[in-house]
mmCIF file with all atom_site columns, C-alpha atoms in Angstrom:
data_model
loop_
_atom_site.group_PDB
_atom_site.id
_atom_site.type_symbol
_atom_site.label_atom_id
_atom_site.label_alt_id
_atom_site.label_comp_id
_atom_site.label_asym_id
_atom_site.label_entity_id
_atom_site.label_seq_id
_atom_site.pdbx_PDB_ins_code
_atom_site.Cartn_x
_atom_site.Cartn_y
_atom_site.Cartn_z
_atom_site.occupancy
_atom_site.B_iso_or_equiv
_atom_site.pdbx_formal_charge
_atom_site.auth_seq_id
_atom_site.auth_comp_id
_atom_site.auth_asym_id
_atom_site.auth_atom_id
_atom_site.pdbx_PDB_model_num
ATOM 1   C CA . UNK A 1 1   ? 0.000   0.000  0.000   1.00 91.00 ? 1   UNK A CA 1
ATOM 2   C CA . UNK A 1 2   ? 0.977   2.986  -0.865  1.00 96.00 ? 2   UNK A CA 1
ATOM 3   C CA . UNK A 1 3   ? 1.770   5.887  1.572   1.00 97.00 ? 3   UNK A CA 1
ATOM 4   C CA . UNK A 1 4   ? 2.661   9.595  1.779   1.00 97.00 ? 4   UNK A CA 1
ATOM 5   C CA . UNK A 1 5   ? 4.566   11.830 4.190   1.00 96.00 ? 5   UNK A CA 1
ATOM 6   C CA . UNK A 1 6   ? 3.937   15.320 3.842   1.00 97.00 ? 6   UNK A CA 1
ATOM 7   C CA . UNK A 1 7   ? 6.545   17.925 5.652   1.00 97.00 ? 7   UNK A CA 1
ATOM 8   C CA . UNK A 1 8   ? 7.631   21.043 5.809   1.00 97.00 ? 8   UNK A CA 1
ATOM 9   C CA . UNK A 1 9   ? 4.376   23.686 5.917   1.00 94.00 ? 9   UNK A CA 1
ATOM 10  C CA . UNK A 1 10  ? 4.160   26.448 8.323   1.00 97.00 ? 10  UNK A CA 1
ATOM 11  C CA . UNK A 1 11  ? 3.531   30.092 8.591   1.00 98.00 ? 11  UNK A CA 1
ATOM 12  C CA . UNK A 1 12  ? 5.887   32.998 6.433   1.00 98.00 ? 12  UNK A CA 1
ATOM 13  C CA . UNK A 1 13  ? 5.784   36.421 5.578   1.00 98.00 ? 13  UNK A CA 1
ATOM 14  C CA . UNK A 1 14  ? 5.155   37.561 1.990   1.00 98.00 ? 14  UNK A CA 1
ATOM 15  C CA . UNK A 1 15  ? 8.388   37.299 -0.214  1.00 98.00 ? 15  UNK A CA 1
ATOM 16  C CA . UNK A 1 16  ? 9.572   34.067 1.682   1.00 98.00 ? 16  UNK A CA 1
ATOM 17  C CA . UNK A 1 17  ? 9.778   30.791 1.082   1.00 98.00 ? 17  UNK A CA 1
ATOM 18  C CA . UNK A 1 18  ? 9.107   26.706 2.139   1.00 98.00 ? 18  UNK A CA 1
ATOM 19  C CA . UNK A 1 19  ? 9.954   23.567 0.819   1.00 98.00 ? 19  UNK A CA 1
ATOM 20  C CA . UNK A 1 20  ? 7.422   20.972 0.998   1.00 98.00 ? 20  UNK A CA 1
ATOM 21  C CA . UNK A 1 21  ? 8.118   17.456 0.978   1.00 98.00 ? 21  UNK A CA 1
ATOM 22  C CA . UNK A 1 22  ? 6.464   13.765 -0.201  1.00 98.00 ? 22  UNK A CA 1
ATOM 23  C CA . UNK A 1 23  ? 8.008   10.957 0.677   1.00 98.00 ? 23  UNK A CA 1
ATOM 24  C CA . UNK A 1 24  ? 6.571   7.606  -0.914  1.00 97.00 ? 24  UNK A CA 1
ATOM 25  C CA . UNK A 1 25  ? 6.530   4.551  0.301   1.00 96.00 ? 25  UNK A CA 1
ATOM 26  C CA . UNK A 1 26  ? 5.222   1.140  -0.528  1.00 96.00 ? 26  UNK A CA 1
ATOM 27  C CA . UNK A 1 27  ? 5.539   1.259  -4.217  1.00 95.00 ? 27  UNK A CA 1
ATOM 28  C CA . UNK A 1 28  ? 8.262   -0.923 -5.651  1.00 91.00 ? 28  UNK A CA 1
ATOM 29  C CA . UNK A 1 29  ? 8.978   0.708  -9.214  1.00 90.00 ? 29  UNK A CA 1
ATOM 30  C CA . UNK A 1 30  ? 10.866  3.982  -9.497  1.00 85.00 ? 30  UNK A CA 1
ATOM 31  C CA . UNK A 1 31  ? 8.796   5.481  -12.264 1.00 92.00 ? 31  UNK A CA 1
ATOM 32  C CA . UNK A 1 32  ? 5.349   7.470  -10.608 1.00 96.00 ? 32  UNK A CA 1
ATOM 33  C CA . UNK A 1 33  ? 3.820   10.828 -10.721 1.00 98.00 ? 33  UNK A CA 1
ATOM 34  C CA . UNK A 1 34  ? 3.126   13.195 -7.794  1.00 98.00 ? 34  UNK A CA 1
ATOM 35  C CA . UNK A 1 35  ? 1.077   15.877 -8.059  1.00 98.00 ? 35  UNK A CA 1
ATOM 36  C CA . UNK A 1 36  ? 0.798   18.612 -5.601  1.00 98.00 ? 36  UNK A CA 1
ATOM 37  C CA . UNK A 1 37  ? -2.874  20.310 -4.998  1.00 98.00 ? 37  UNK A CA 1
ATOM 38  C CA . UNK A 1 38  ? -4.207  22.726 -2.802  1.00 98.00 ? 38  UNK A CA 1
ATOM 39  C CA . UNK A 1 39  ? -7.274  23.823 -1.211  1.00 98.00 ? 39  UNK A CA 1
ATOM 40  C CA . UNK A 1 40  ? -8.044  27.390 0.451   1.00 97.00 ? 40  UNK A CA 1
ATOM 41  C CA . UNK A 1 41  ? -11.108 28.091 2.539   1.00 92.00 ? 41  UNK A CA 1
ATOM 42  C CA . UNK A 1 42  ? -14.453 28.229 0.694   1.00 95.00 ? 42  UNK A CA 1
ATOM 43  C CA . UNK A 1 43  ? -12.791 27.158 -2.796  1.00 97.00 ? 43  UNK A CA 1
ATOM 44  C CA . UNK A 1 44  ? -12.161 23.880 -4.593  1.00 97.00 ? 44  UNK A CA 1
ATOM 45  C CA . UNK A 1 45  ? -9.083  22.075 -4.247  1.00 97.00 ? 45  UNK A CA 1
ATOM 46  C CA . UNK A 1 46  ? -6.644  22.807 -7.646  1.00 98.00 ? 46  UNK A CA 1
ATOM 47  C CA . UNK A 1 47  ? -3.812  21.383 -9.152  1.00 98.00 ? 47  UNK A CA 1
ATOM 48  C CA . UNK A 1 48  ? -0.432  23.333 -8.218  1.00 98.00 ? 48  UNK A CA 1
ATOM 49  C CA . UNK A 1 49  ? 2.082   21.603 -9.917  1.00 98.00 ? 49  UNK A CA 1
ATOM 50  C CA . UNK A 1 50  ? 3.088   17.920 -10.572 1.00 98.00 ? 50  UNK A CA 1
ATOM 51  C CA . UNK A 1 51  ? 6.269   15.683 -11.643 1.00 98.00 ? 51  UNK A CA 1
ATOM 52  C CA . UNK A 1 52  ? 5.296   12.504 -13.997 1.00 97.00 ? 52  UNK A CA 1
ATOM 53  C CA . UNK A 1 53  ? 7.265   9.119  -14.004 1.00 95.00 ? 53  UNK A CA 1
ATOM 54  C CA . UNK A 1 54  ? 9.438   9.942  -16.657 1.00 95.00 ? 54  UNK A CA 1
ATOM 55  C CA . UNK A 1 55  ? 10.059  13.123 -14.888 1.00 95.00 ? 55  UNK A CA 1
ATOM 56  C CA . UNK A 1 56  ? 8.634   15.556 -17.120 1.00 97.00 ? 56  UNK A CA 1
ATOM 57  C CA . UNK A 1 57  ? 6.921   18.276 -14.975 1.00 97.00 ? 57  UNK A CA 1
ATOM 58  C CA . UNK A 1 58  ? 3.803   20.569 -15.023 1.00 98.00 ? 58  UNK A CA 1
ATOM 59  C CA . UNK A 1 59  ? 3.034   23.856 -13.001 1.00 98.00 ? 59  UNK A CA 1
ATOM 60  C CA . UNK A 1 60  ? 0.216   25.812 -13.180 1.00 98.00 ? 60  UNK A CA 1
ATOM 61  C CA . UNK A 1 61  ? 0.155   29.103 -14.544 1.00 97.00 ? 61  UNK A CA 1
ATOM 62  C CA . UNK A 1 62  ? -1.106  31.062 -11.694 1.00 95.00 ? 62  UNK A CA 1
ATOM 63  C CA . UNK A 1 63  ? 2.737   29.775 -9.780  1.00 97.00 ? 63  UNK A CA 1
ATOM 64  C CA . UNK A 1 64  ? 4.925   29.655 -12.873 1.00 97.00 ? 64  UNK A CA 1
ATOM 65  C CA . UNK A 1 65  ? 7.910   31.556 -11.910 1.00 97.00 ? 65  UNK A CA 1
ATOM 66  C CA . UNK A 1 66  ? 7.626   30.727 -7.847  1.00 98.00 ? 66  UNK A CA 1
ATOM 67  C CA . UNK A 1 67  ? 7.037   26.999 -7.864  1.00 98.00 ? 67  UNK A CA 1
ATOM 68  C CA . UNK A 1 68  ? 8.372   24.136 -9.126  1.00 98.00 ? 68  UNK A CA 1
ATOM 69  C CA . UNK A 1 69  ? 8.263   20.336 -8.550  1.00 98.00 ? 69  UNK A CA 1
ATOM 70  C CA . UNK A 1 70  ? 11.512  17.984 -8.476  1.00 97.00 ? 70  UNK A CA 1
ATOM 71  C CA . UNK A 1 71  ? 12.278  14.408 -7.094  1.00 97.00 ? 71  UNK A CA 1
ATOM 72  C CA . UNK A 1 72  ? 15.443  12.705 -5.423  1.00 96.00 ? 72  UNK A CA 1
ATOM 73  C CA . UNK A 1 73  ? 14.631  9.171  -6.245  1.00 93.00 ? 73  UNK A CA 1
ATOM 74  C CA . UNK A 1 74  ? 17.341  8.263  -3.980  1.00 94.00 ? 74  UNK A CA 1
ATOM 75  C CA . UNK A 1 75  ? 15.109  9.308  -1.283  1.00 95.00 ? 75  UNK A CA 1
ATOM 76  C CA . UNK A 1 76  ? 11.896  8.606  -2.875  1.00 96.00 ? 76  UNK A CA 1
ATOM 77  C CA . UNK A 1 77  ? 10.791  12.278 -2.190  1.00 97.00 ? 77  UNK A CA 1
ATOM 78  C CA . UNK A 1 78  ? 8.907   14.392 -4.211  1.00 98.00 ? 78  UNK A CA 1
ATOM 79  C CA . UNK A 1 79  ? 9.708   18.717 -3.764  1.00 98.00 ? 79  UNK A CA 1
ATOM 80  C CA . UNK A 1 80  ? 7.467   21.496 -4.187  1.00 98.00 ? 80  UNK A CA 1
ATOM 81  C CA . UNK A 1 81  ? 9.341   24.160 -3.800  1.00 98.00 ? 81  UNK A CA 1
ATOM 82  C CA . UNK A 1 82  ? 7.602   27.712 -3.593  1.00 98.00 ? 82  UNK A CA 1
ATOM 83  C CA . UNK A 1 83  ? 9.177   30.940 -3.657  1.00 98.00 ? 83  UNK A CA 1
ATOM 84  C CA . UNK A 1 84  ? 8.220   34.802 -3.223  1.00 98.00 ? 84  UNK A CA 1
ATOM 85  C CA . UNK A 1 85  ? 4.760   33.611 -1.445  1.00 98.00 ? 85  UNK A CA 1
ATOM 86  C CA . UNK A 1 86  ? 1.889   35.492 -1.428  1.00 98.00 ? 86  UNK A CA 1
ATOM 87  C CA . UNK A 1 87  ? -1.229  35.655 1.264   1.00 97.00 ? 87  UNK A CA 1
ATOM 88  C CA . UNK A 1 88  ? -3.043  34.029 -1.780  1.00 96.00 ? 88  UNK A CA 1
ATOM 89  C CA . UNK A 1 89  ? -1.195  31.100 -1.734  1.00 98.00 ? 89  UNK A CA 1
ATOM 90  C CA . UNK A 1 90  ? -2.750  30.380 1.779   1.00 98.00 ? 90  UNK A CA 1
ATOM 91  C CA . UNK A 1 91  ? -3.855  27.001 1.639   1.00 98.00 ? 91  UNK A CA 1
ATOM 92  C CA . UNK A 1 92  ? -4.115  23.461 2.022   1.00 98.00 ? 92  UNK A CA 1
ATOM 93  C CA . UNK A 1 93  ? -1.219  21.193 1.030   1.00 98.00 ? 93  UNK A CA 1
ATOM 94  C CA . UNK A 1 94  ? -1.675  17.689 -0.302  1.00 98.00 ? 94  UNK A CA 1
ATOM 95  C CA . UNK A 1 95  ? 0.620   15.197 -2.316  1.00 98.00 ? 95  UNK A CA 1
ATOM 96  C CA . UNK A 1 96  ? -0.877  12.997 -4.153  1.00 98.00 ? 96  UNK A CA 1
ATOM 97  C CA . UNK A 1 97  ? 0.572   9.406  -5.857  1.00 98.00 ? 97  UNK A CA 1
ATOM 98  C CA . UNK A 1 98  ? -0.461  7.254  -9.223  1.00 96.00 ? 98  UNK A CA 1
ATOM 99  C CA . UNK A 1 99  ? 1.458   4.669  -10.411 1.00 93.00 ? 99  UNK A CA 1
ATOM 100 C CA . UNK A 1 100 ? 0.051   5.428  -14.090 1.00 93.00 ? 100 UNK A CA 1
ATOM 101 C CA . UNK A 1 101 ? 0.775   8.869  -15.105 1.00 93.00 ? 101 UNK A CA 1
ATOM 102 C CA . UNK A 1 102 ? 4.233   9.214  -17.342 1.00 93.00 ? 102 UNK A CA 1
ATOM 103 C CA . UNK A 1 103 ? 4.415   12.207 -19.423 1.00 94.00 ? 103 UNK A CA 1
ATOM 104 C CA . UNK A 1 104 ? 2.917   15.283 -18.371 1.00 95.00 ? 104 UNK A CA 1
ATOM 105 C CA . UNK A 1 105 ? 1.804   17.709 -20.472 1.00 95.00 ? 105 UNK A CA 1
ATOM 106 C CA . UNK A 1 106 ? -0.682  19.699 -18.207 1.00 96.00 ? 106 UNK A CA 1
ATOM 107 C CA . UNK A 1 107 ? -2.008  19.388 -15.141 1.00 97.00 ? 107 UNK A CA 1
ATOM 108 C CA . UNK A 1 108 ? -3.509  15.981 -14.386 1.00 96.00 ? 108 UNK A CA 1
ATOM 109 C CA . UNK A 1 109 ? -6.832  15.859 -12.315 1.00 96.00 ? 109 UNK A CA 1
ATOM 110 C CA . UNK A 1 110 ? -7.332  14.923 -9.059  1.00 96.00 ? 110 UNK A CA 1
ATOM 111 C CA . UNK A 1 111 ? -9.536  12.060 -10.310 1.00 96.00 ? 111 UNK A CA 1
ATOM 112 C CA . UNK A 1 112 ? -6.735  9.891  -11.519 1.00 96.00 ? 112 UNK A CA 1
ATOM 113 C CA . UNK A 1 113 ? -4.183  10.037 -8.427  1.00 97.00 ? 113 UNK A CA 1
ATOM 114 C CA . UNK A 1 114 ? -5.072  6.715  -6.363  1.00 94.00 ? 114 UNK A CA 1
ATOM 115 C CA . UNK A 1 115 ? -3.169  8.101  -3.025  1.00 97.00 ? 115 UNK A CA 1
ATOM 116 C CA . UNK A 1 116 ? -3.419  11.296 -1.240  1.00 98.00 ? 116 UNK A CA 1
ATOM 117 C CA . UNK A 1 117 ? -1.621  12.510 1.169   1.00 97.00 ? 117 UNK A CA 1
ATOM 118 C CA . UNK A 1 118 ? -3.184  13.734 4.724   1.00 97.00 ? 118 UNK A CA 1
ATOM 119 C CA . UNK A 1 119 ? -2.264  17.760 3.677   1.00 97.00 ? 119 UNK A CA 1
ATOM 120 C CA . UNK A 1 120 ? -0.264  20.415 5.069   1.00 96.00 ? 120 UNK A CA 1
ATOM 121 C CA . UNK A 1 121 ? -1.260  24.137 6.112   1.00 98.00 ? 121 UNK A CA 1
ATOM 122 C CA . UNK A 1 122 ? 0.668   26.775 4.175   1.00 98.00 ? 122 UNK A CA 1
ATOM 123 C CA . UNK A 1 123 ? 0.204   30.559 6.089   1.00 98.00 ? 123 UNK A CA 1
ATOM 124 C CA . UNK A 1 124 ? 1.584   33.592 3.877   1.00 98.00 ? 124 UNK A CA 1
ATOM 125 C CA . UNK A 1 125 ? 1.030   36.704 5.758   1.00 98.00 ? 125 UNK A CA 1
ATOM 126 C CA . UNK A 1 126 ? 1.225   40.078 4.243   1.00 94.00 ? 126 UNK A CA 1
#
Protein backbone atom coordinates (compact mmCIF):
# COMPACT_ATOMS: atom_id res chain seq x y z
CA UNK A 1 0.00 0.00 0.00
CA UNK A 2 0.98 2.99 -0.86
CA UNK A 3 1.77 5.89 1.57
CA UNK A 4 2.66 9.59 1.78
CA UNK A 5 4.57 11.83 4.19
CA UNK A 6 3.94 15.32 3.84
CA UNK A 7 6.55 17.92 5.65
CA UNK A 8 7.63 21.04 5.81
CA UNK A 9 4.38 23.69 5.92
CA UNK A 10 4.16 26.45 8.32
CA UNK A 11 3.53 30.09 8.59
CA UNK A 12 5.89 33.00 6.43
CA UNK A 13 5.78 36.42 5.58
CA UNK A 14 5.15 37.56 1.99
CA UNK A 15 8.39 37.30 -0.21
CA UNK A 16 9.57 34.07 1.68
CA UNK A 17 9.78 30.79 1.08
CA UNK A 18 9.11 26.71 2.14
CA UNK A 19 9.95 23.57 0.82
CA UNK A 20 7.42 20.97 1.00
CA UNK A 21 8.12 17.46 0.98
CA UNK A 22 6.46 13.76 -0.20
CA UNK A 23 8.01 10.96 0.68
CA UNK A 24 6.57 7.61 -0.91
CA UNK A 25 6.53 4.55 0.30
CA UNK A 26 5.22 1.14 -0.53
CA UNK A 27 5.54 1.26 -4.22
CA UNK A 28 8.26 -0.92 -5.65
CA UNK A 29 8.98 0.71 -9.21
CA UNK A 30 10.87 3.98 -9.50
CA UNK A 31 8.80 5.48 -12.26
CA UNK A 32 5.35 7.47 -10.61
CA UNK A 33 3.82 10.83 -10.72
CA UNK A 34 3.13 13.20 -7.79
CA UNK A 35 1.08 15.88 -8.06
CA UNK A 36 0.80 18.61 -5.60
CA UNK A 37 -2.87 20.31 -5.00
CA UNK A 38 -4.21 22.73 -2.80
CA UNK A 39 -7.27 23.82 -1.21
CA UNK A 40 -8.04 27.39 0.45
CA UNK A 41 -11.11 28.09 2.54
CA UNK A 42 -14.45 28.23 0.69
CA UNK A 43 -12.79 27.16 -2.80
CA UNK A 44 -12.16 23.88 -4.59
CA UNK A 45 -9.08 22.07 -4.25
CA UNK A 46 -6.64 22.81 -7.65
CA UNK A 47 -3.81 21.38 -9.15
CA UNK A 48 -0.43 23.33 -8.22
CA UNK A 49 2.08 21.60 -9.92
CA UNK A 50 3.09 17.92 -10.57
CA UNK A 51 6.27 15.68 -11.64
CA UNK A 52 5.30 12.50 -14.00
CA UNK A 53 7.26 9.12 -14.00
CA UNK A 54 9.44 9.94 -16.66
CA UNK A 55 10.06 13.12 -14.89
CA UNK A 56 8.63 15.56 -17.12
CA UNK A 57 6.92 18.28 -14.97
CA UNK A 58 3.80 20.57 -15.02
CA UNK A 59 3.03 23.86 -13.00
CA UNK A 60 0.22 25.81 -13.18
CA UNK A 61 0.15 29.10 -14.54
CA UNK A 62 -1.11 31.06 -11.69
CA UNK A 63 2.74 29.78 -9.78
CA UNK A 64 4.92 29.65 -12.87
CA UNK A 65 7.91 31.56 -11.91
CA UNK A 66 7.63 30.73 -7.85
CA UNK A 67 7.04 27.00 -7.86
CA UNK A 68 8.37 24.14 -9.13
CA UNK A 69 8.26 20.34 -8.55
CA UNK A 70 11.51 17.98 -8.48
CA UNK A 71 12.28 14.41 -7.09
CA UNK A 72 15.44 12.70 -5.42
CA UNK A 73 14.63 9.17 -6.25
CA UNK A 74 17.34 8.26 -3.98
CA UNK A 75 15.11 9.31 -1.28
CA UNK A 76 11.90 8.61 -2.87
CA UNK A 77 10.79 12.28 -2.19
CA UNK A 78 8.91 14.39 -4.21
CA UNK A 79 9.71 18.72 -3.76
CA UNK A 80 7.47 21.50 -4.19
CA UNK A 81 9.34 24.16 -3.80
CA UNK A 82 7.60 27.71 -3.59
CA UNK A 83 9.18 30.94 -3.66
CA UNK A 84 8.22 34.80 -3.22
CA UNK A 85 4.76 33.61 -1.45
CA UNK A 86 1.89 35.49 -1.43
CA UNK A 87 -1.23 35.65 1.26
CA UNK A 88 -3.04 34.03 -1.78
CA UNK A 89 -1.20 31.10 -1.73
CA UNK A 90 -2.75 30.38 1.78
CA UNK A 91 -3.85 27.00 1.64
CA UNK A 92 -4.11 23.46 2.02
CA UNK A 93 -1.22 21.19 1.03
CA UNK A 94 -1.68 17.69 -0.30
CA UNK A 95 0.62 15.20 -2.32
CA UNK A 96 -0.88 13.00 -4.15
CA UNK A 97 0.57 9.41 -5.86
CA UNK A 98 -0.46 7.25 -9.22
CA UNK A 99 1.46 4.67 -10.41
CA UNK A 100 0.05 5.43 -14.09
CA UNK A 101 0.77 8.87 -15.11
CA UNK A 102 4.23 9.21 -17.34
CA UNK A 103 4.41 12.21 -19.42
CA UNK A 104 2.92 15.28 -18.37
CA UNK A 105 1.80 17.71 -20.47
CA UNK A 106 -0.68 19.70 -18.21
CA UNK A 107 -2.01 19.39 -15.14
CA UNK A 108 -3.51 15.98 -14.39
CA UNK A 109 -6.83 15.86 -12.31
CA UNK A 110 -7.33 14.92 -9.06
CA UNK A 111 -9.54 12.06 -10.31
CA UNK A 112 -6.74 9.89 -11.52
CA UNK A 113 -4.18 10.04 -8.43
CA UNK A 114 -5.07 6.72 -6.36
CA UNK A 115 -3.17 8.10 -3.03
CA UNK A 116 -3.42 11.30 -1.24
CA UNK A 117 -1.62 12.51 1.17
CA UNK A 118 -3.18 13.73 4.72
CA UNK A 119 -2.26 17.76 3.68
CA UNK A 120 -0.26 20.41 5.07
CA UNK A 121 -1.26 24.14 6.11
CA UNK A 122 0.67 26.78 4.18
CA UNK A 123 0.20 30.56 6.09
CA UNK A 124 1.58 33.59 3.88
CA UNK A 125 1.03 36.70 5.76
CA UNK A 126 1.22 40.08 4.24
Amino acid sequence: QVQLVESGGGSVEAGESLRLSCEVSGYPYRRYCVGWFRQAPGKEREGVAAIGGDDSTFVVASVKGRFSVSRDNAKNTVYLEMNNLKPEDTAMYFCAFSGDINNILNMPSGSLFRSWGTGLQVTVSS
